[in-house]
Amino acid sequence: MARIPGRSWRPSGRWFAGRRAGGRHERRQWRQSPREASARRPWAVTSTRSVAGQMFLLQVLIVLLLVLAAVGTLLFQARTDRFQAARDRSLAAAEAFAHAPGLPAAMRGPDPSAVLQPLTEDARRRGGVDFVVVTDRAGVRFTHPDPSLIGKHFVGTVDPTLSTGKVTIESVHGPLGQEVQAVVPVRDASGAIVGAVASGIKVSAVSSAFDRQLPFVLGAGAAALALATAGTALVSRRLRRQTHGLGPAEMTRMYEHHDAVLHAVREGVVIVGGDGRLLLVNDEARRLLGLPPDVEGRRVDELGLDARAAALLSSRRAVTDEVLPVGDRLLAVNLRTTDRRGGPPGSVATLRDSTELRALAGRAELARERLRLLYDASVAVGTTLDVRRTAEELTRVASPRFTDYATVDLAEQVLRGGEPALSPAPGEEAELRRVALTGPTADSPLYPAGELVTFAGPTPQAVGFVSGHPVLVPDLAASSGWRTQDPSRTQAVLDYGFVSMITVPLKARGVLLGIATFWRTRDSAPFEEDDLSLAEELAARAAVCIDNARRYTREHDMAVTLQHSLLPRGLPEQNALETAYRYLPAQAGVGGDWFDVIPLPGARVALVVGDVVGHGLHAAATMGRLRTAVLNFSTLDLPPDELLGHLDELVARIDQEAAVAESPDERPVAGATCLYAVYDPVSGVCSLARAGHPLPALVAPDGSVEFPELPAGPPLGLGGLPFEAADLRLPAGSSLVLYTDGLVEDRRRDIDEGLAVLRASLAVPDRTPQETCEAVLGALLPDRQTDDIALLVARTRILPADRISEWELPSDPAVVARARADVARQLEQWGLEEALFTTELILSELITNAIRHASGPIRVRLLRDRALICEVADTSSTSPHLRYAAAEDEGGRGLFLVAQLAERWGTRYTPGGKVIWAEVPPS
């Protein structure tokens, strides 16, 4: 483990996690262990079994050695000081006496010893030395503290002084013991050496001061030893608490484990001091940060890291899982300061390589994006039941989230709702029509939408369509099969930047519908094998929607065909009304709305508008049955209220048949409504009755609009209530507007609002029925039509009076001749002489029958319209019947003759009797 000089590490936190892994119970046992209990006893500090005890003994020994060294040093210094003091005192005394005035003269005197002996003794006592000796030039003593030694040769080195004048200082063992003596030359006035003065002092004479200081020195040393021992004991006790009484082996093993874990863990650890220097870095951190081995002790900003990494590691803020880019790696950094609990200033950072995690996160994000794309496709594709629209929705979902360009090619039969023919054999061509193309630009060289494309056998499109399996072309430039389609176009595709493609067959419920092709350009990564599954899933979901749209198209076309076959192919020719109509089937499917314009006898015209609730074939078929019934009932020339009564009974019988059949395909005709109107151009009266149908709109010649209140009848099939008719007198040029509820009501507009818009769009005078239809649909047609719309506009005409001729005849056979004469005159006025014989014959027979079988007056009326209409009215309700007369019958041949001469004939009933009519074709 790396160690830091001058710093101790507290073995806590995760380093001792293993010792605390047992939880609270083990920690209580740890606190009560014998090792911890012994740490509380004072003498346990000196136990050599623990690190604390060893540290204590070591520190006590060190303090003792320091005290001994101090005492020895003092002794050595005291000895050195004694010798120096003896030298200085000896030299001073000798120098002072040698330079005393009169000394050379006294030495030349007759008795130098007598003169100098008292002087030297006095100087010795005053100088605090042991002796002051004066010698002659030969080294013989003149003086000495011991007079018996006067006259003897001086003991010591004196020759250098006497010969050269050099001062000599030496330590000798003289008569007085171990001494330090100094020998100084004595010079006369001429500078010649005449003798020497020696002064000395015993070393023991100057050591008495140290002896006085020695007890104090020893006491201070003992006190220092006691204080050091107490301090060491306290420090050792604290160390013992910090180490939890661990022994050296345990501490060594702990640090070895710590070192092994620190450098073997796959997580980088970096410790930075408060001064920004790197204190510790493990092997993983070196690898992740790209650091050399010798980085401890260097500043973080000197390690060559980028500015962001250096700033983060040097910061003192708390960081959790911050992503740090270092080279080609992404590191997750956690940073905590070390001084939060009184520790040393600095920070500890842990580093984890999250590059692989980021790659996994990227793949997870890609999978999430694909799932989101599939979800969006399930929502966005198939919003309508239109084949082309569904194909376009697939391409819009795929581009640009999955591919750059997307195309859909379908078999021609699919667009018409049919099932495609058998797939071509392998290697054969595939003829498909491109129905959708989506991409970022519209100038790509791909086949445009709407073009019929014949794919060659080797192309991926033909192979995918024939085999029913997807085909991946990762590199278009290296593929030769698709080039066989059109070399010039495929080269243009390559030049444009297309690099790869995936072709997926569109197959649903065992029916192969076409292919979907996904293209990528050089701006995107080429397709890979992993992309096939997503392409297949998109194509599979779209194929089901396209097949649903195909089936709906087929059923819708069948329903529309049926409905168109049941609706009027055109309006009949008649002069009573100027009519126009619009019929718009719902986009969601055909319904049961219908209309009719039915010419009636007497130049009259019936207008019909009906609505069967619901959509589909059932509604269309029911509508056809009701329309046929109305046409049949109208031939009876019934009043509107009676016709609706018969129609109501018919619907009730249809519902009863459906109930007996108990078939899910047979449903009751619930909610069928109808409005029936009969307009007479002779009188200008329109008779109307309705069965649950919206009120018609009446537009006056001046442009005013009203919705006349008609008796409200129940919808058809409910029964129980009679229908009522109302008569309206319509001036010439009035417009009667009949419609179904799909015109004025939808999901975003209620019927009142629709009626208000209808009123506003109709309030324009002198507008033809065609113009009225256009204006109404322009104002009311919704963007999304959910119901059928039937609109019928009829502008009224009045038959001129000069085209009407009528007479009232008494019930007398003699009036027949007069009637023929009146008819002849009227026909001559109208210029119809060619029809005179036929008309006279028909009227004679009809008048004769009326006189014979009825009572009361007889009315005869001629109407000149598209045909010449002859009418004979009487008060009888008995209707004549056409029959074959036997050979012996006297009558029964007149009506047969009428049927042969007239184009049409019939009977209609009135409140006062009946009218027999016949139409004579113009010659």
GROMACS .gro file of C-alpha atoms in nm, residues 13 16-27:
model
   13
   13GLY     CA    1  -1.502   0.373   0.746
   16PHE     CA    2  -1.293  -0.163   0.884
   17ALA     CA    3  -1.621  -0.261   0.722
   18GLY     CA    4  -1.521  -0.624   0.737
   19ARG     CA    5  -1.474  -0.607   1.112
   20ARG     CA    6  -1.817  -0.454   1.157
   21ALA     CA    7  -2.006  -0.669   0.909
   22GLY     CA    8  -2.177  -0.862   1.186
   23GLY     CA    9  -2.421  -0.584   1.273
   24ARG     CA   10  -2.514  -0.439   1.610
   25HIS     CA   11  -2.484  -0.766   1.805
   26GLU     CA   12  -2.125  -0.824   1.695
   27ARG     CA   13  -2.040  -0.458   1.765
   0.00000   0.00000   0.00000
